[in-house]
Coordinates of C-alpha atoms and ligand atoms in Angstrom, one line a residue:
X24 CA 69.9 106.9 98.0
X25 CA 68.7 106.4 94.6
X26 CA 71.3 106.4 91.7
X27 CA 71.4 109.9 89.6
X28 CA 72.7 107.4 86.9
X29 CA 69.7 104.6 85.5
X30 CA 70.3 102.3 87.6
X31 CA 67.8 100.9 90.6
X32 CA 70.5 100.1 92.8
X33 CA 68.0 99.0 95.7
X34 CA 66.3 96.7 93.4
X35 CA 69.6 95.3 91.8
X36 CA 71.0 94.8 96.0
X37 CA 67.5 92.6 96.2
X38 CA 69.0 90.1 93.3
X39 CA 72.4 89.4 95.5
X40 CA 70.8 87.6 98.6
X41 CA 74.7 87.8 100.2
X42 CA 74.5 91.2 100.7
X43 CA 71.6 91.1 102.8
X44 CA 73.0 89.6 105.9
X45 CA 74.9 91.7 109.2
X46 CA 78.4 90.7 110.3
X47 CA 79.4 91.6 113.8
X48 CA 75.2 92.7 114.1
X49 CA 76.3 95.3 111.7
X50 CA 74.8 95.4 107.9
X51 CA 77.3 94.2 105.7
X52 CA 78.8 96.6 103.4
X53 CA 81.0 94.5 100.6
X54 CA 83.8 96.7 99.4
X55 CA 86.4 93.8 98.4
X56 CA 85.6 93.3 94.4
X57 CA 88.6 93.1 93.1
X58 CA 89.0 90.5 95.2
X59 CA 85.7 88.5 94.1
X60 CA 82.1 89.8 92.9
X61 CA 78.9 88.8 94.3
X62 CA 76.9 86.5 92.7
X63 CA 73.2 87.5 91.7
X64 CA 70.2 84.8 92.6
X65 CA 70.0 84.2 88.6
X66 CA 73.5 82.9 88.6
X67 CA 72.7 80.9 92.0
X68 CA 69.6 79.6 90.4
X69 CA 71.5 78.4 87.2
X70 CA 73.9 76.4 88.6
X71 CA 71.6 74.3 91.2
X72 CA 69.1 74.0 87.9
X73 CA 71.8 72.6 86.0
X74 CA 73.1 70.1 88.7
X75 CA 69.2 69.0 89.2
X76 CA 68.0 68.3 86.2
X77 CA 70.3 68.7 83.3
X78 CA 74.0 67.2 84.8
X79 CA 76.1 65.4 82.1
X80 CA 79.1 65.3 80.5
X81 CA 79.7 67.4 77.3
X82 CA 80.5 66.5 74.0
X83 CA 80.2 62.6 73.4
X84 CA 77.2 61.8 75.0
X85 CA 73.9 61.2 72.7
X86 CA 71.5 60.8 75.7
X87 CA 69.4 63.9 76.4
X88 CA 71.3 65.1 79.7
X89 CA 74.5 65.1 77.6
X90 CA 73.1 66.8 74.4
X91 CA 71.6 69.4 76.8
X92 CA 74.5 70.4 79.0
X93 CA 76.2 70.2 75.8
X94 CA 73.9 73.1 74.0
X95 CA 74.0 75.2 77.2
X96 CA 77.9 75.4 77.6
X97 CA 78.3 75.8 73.7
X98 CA 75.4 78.6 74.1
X99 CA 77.1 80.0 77.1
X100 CA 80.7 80.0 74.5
X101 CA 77.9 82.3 72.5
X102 CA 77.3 84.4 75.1
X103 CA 80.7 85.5 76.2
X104 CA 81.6 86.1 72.4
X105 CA 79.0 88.4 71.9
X106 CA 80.0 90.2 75.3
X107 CA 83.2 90.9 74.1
X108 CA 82.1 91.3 70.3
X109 CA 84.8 88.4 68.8
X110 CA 84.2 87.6 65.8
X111 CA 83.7 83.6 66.2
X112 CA 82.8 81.4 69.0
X113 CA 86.2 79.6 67.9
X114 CA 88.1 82.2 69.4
X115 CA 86.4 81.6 73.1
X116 CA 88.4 79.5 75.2
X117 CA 87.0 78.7 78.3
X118 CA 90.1 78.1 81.1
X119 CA 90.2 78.3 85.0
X120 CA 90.3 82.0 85.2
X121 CA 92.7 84.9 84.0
X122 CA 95.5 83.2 85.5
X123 CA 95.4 80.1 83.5
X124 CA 95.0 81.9 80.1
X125 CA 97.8 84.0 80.2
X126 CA 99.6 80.9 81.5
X127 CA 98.6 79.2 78.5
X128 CA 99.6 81.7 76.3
X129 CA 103.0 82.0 77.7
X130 CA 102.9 77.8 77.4
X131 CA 102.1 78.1 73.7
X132 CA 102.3 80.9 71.4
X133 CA 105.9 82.1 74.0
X134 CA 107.0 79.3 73.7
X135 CA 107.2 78.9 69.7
X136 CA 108.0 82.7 69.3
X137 CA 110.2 83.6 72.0
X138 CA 113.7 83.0 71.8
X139 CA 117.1 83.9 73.6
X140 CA 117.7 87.7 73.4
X141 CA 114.4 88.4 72.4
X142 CA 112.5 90.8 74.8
X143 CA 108.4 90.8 76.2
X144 CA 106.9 93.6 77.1
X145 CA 104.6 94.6 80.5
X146 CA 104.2 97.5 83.1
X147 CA 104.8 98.4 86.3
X148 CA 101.7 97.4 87.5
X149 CA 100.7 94.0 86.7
X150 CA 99.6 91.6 88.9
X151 CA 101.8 88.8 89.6
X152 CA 99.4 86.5 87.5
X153 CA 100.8 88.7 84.5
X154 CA 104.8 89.0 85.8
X155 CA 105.3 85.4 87.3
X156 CA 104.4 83.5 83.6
X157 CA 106.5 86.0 81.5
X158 CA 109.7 85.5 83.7
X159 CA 109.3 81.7 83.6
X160 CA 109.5 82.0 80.1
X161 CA 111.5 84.6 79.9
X162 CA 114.5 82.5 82.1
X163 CA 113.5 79.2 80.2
X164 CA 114.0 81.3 76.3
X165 CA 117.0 83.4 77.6
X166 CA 114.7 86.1 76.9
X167 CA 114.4 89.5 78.4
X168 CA 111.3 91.1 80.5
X169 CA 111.3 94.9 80.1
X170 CA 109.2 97.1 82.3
X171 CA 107.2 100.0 81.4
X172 CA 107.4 102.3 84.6
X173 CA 104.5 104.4 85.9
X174 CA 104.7 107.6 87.0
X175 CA 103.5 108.8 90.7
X176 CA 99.7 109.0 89.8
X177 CA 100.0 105.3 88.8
X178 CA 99.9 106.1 85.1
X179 CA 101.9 104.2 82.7
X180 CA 105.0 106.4 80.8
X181 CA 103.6 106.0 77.5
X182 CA 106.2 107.7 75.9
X183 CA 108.7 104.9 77.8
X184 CA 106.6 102.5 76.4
X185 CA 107.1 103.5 72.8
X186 CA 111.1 103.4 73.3
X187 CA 110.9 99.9 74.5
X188 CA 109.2 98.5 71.6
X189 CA 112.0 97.0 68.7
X190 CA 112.8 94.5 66.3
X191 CA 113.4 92.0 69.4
X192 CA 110.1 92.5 70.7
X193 CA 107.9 89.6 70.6
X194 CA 104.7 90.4 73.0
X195 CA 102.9 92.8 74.9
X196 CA 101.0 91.9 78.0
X197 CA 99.5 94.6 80.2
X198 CA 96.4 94.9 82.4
X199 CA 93.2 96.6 81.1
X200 CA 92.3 98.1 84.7
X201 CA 95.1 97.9 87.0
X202 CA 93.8 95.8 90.6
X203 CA 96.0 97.4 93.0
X204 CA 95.6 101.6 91.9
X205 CA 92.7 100.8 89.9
X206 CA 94.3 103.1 86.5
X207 CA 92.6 102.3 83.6
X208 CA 95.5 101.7 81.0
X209 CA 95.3 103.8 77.3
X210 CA 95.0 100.1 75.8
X211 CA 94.0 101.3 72.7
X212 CA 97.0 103.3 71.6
X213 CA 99.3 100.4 73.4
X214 CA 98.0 97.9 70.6
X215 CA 98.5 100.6 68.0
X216 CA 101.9 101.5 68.5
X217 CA 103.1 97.3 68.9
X218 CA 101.1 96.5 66.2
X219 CA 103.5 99.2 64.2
X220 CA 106.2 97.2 65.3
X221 CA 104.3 93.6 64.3
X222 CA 104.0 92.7 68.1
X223 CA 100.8 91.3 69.4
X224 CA 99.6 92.4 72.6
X225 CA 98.1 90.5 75.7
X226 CA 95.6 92.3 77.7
X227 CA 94.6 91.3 81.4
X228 CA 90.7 92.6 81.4
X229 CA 90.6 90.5 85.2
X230 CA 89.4 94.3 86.1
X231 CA 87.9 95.6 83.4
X232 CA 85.5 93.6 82.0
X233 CA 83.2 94.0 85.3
X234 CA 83.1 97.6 85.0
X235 CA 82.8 98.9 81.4
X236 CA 81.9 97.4 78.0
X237 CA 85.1 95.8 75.9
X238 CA 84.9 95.2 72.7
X239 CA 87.8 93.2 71.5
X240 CA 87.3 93.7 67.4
X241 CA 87.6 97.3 67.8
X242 CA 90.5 97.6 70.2
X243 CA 92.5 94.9 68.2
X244 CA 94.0 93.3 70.7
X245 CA 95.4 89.8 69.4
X246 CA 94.4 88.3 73.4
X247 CA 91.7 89.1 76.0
X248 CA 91.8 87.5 79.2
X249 CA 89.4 87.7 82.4
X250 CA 88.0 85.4 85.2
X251 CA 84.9 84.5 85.6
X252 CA 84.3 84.8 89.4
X253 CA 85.2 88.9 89.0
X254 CA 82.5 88.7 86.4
X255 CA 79.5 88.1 89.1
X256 CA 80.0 84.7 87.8
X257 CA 81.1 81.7 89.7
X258 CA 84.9 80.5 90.9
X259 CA 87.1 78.3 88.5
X260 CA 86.4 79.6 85.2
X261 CA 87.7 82.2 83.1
X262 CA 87.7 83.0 78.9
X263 CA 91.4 83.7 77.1
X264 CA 89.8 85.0 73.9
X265 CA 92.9 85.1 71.1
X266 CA 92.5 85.9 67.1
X267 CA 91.6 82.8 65.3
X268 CA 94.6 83.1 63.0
X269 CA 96.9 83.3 65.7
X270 CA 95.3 80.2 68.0
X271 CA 94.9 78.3 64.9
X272 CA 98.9 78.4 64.0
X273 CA 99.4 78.2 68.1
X274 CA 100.3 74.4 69.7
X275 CA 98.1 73.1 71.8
X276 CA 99.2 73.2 75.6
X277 CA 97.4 70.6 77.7
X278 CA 97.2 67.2 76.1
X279 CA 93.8 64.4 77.2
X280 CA 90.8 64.3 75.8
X281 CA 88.7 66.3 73.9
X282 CA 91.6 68.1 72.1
X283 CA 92.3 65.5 69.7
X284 CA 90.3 64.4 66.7
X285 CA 92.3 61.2 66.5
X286 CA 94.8 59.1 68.4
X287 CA 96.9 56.1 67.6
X288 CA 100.8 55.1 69.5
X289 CA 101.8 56.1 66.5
X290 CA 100.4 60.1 65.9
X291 CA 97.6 62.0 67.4
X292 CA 96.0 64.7 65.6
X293 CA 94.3 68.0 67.6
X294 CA 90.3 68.9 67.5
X295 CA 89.9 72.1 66.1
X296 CA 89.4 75.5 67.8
X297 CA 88.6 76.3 70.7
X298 CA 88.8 72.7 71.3
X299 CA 92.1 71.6 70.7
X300 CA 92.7 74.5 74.1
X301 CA 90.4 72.3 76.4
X302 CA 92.2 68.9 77.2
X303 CA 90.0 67.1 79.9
X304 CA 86.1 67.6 81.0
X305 CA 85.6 71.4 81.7
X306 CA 84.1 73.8 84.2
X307 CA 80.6 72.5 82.9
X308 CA 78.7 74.1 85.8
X309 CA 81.0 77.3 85.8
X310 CA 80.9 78.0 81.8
X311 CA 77.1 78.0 82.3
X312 CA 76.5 79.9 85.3
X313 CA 79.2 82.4 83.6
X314 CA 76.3 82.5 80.5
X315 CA 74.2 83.7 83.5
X316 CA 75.7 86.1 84.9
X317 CA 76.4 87.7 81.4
X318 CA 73.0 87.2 80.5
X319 CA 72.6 89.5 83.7
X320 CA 75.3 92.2 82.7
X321 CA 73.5 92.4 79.5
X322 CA 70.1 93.5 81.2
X323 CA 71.5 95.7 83.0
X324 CA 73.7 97.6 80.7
X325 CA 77.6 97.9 81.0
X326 CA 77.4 101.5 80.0
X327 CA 74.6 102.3 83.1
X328 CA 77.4 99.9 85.1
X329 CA 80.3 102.1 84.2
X330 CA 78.3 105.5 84.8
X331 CA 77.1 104.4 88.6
X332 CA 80.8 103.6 89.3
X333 CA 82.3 106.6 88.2
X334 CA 79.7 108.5 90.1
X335 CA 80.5 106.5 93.1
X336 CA 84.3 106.9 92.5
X337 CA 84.2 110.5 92.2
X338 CA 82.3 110.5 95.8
X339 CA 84.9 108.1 97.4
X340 CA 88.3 110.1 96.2
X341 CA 86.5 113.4 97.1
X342 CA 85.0 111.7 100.4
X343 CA 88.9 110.1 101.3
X344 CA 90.8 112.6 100.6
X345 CA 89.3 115.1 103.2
X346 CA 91.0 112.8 105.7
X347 CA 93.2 114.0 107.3
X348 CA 96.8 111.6 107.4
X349 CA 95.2 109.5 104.6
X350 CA 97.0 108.6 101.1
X351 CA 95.6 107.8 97.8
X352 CA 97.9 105.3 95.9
X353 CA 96.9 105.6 92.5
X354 CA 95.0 108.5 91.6
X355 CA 95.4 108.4 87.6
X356 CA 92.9 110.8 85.7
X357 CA 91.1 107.5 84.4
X358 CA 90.5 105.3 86.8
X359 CA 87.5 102.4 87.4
X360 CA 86.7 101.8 90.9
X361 CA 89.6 100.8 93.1
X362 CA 90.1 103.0 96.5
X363 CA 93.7 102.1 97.7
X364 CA 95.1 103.8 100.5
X365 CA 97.6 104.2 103.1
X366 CA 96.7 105.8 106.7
X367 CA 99.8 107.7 108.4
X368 CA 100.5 105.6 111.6
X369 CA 98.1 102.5 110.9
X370 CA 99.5 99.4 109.4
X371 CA 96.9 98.3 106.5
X372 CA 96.2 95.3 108.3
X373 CA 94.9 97.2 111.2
X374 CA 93.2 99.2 109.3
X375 CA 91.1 96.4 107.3
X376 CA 90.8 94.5 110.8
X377 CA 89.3 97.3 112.3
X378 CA 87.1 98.1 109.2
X379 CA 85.8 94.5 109.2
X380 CA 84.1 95.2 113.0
X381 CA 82.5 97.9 111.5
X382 CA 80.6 95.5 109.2
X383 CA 83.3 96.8 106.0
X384 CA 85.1 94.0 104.0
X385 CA 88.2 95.7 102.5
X386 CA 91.5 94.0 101.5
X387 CA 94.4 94.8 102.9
X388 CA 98.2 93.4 101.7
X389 CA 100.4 93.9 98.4
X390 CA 97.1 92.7 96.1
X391 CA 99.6 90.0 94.4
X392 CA 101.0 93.7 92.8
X393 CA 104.3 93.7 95.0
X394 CA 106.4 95.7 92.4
X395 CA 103.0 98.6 92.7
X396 CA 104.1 98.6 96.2
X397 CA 107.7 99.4 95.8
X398 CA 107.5 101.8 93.2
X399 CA 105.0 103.9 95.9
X400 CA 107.1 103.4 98.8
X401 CA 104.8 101.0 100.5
X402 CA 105.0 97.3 102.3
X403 CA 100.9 97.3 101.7
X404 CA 97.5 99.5 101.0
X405 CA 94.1 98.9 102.8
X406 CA 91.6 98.5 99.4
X407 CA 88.2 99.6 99.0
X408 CA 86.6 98.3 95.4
X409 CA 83.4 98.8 94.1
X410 CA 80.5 97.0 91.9
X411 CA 77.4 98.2 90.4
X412 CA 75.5 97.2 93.8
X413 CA 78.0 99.6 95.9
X414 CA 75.6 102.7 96.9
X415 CA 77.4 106.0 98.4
X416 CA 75.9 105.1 102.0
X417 CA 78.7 102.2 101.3
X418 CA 81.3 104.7 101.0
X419 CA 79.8 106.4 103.7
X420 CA 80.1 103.4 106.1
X421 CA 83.7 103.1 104.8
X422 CA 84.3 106.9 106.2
X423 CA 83.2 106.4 109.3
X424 CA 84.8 103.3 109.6
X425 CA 88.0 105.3 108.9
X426 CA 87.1 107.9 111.2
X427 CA 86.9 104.5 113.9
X428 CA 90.5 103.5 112.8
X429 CA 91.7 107.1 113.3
X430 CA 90.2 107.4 116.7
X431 CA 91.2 104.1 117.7
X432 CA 94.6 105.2 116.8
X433 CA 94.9 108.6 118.1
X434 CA 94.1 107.1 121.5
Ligands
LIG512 N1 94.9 90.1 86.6 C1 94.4 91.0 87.5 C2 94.6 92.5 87.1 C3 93.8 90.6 88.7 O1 93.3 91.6 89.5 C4 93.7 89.3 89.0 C5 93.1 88.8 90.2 O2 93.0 89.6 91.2 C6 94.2 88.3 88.1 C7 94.8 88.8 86.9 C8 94.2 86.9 88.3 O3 92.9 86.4 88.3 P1 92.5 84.9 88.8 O4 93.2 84.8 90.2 O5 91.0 84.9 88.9 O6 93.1 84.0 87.8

């Protein structure tokens, strides 16, 4: 069914040759996003280029190869400031993926700011990738991790929030799009009201950049993190983007070359931004093909992105939750597209199992958001996530995939 939003969702489907294929001699229907994206042929098609013809180190070489993988990954740094509207390339730091950069900042500006009795700031529903860091460095600074709790639509207390900012505060990190209930967090006003109290604030975009446009000059937010792979871009790469004045006063965090301008046994000086943040040789391949598949978003408009999806999410909650015996965890009034859900009687699992016969790739588990699954009263959810290329005959398959689990169940 065509798209009442602009987009040509049967001709984008034609650019992901994946989604083509059957599983089980069924057509596959690709509902695990949050998970991983899809890649389009252009990002495909940019990576085998590059390891044809253009393959070389970065950086010190002066032969052609070199100087040419060097312009596309320094373009590709380009491409990604633009997409989130930095204001320099210098604040682009390419690292593994959202994992690694909010690692890294925990490594580096946490560790010269955060000291015993002073207290970091997240929510209830961050993924473990945004807990695990803060409580290392939390136990190593005898430092204390305070909790923003959510209330039983999956939205954050922001009025709870506000009373746990203070003059012992040292840094908020919190998701942009929650992965596990899929609430999109009022980030805005969250930088606004630590920025009153002279706290910087850490958001997790992991699952919000895919779905809307972010624009990190006019939400203020001090760092940006997100993986590449959720992007429609490949595995392995990911872009921490953090104020210039803030990375420029930061330590570096891994040390090898290519951060340093000079080295002697004596003293080593560091490279300048973003360099002095990328010890060793890079995700070459990855930072390109991530140029790609930005290149890509850009064509086809994150605001026409975000509208399809909130179409399509307004058919899946209406479309779930005329089932009977089926729960919606996290049903906040702004929301990108995450469908989690429990099925009375069913374990998750066997839910997802069943679902995966029917052609339907859904994650089931805790979605590395175990806390989420405590405060709702839950060991696990089954997880339906959408992309651009999702169509509402997906979420139809997904129905009467449901329907199959029910039966099957009933029986
Ligand atoms: N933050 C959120 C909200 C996520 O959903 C994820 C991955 O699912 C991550 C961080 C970690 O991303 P990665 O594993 O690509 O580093």
């Amino acid at each position: 069914m065509p798209s009442a939003t602009s987009l040509d969702v049967t001709a984008i489907r034609k650019d992901f040759p994946i989604l083509a294929q059957q599983v089980y001699g069924k057509p596959l229907i690709y509902l695990d996003n949050a998970a991983t994206s899809q890649k389009p042929q252009c990002v495909i098609d940019t990576l085998t280029r590059f390891y044809k013809t253009d393959n070389a180190n970065i950086h010190r070489g002066v032969h052609a190869l070199s100087e040419r993988s060097t312009l596309s990954y320094e373009a590709a740094r380009g491409k990604v400031q633009r997409f989130l509207n930095a204001a320099d390339t210098r604040e682009i730091i390419f690292v593994r993926g959202a994992t690694e950069a909010i690692n890294l900042v925990g490594q580096t500006y946490g560790r010269t700011h955060v000291s015993a009795g002073d207290e970091i700031v997240i929510s209830a529903m961050e993924h473990h990738s945004n807990i695990v860091p803060w409580q290392m460095l939390c136990e190593e600074k005898g430092a204390v991790l305070r909790v923003i709790p959510i209330n039983d639509r999956g939205e954050l207390e922001f009025d709870q929030f506000e009373k746990l900012l203070n003059n012992r505060t040292r840094l908020v990190a919190v998701s942009h799009v929650s992965n596990a209930l899929g609430t999109i967090n009022p980030v805005r006003g969250i930088i606004r009201a630590a920025h009153a109290w002279n706290v910087p604030v850490l958001i997790d975009g992991a699952q919000a950049v895919p779905h809307m446009k972010v624009d990190v000059r006019s939400l203020d937010c001090d760092f940006y993190v997100f993986s590449g792979h959720k992007v429609f871009g490949p595995t392995g790469i990911g872009v921490l983007y953090g104020k210039e004045k803030l990375l420029e006063a930061m330590p570096p965090w891994q040390g090898g070359g290519d951060m340093i301008q000079s080295v002697t046994f004596g003293k080593t000086t560091y490279n300048d931004l973003p360099y002095k943040f990328e010890a060793g040789t890079p995700n070459i391949a990855g930072v390109i093909g991530l140029g790609a598949a930005i290149d890509y978003l850009d064509q086809i408009g994150m605001d026409a992105i975000e509208a399809h999806e909130q179409e399509l999410l307004a058919y899946g909650t209406r479309e779930l939750e005329s089932i009977t015996g089926l729960r919606l965890i996290g049903t906040a009034r702004e929301k990108a597209s995450v469908l989690s859900f429990v099925i009375e009687g069913v374990h998750p699992h066997d839910a997802a199992t069943i679902l995966d016969r029917e052609g339907v790739a859904v994650r089931a588990g805790h979605h590395c958001a175990q806390p989420v699954m405590e405060r709702f009263g839950v060991s696990a959810t089954t997880r339906a996530s959408l992309a651009f290329y999702n169509t509402t005959e997906d979420i139809d398959a997904l129905v009467a995939g449901i329907q199959k689990v029910r039966e099957i169940f009933a029986a």
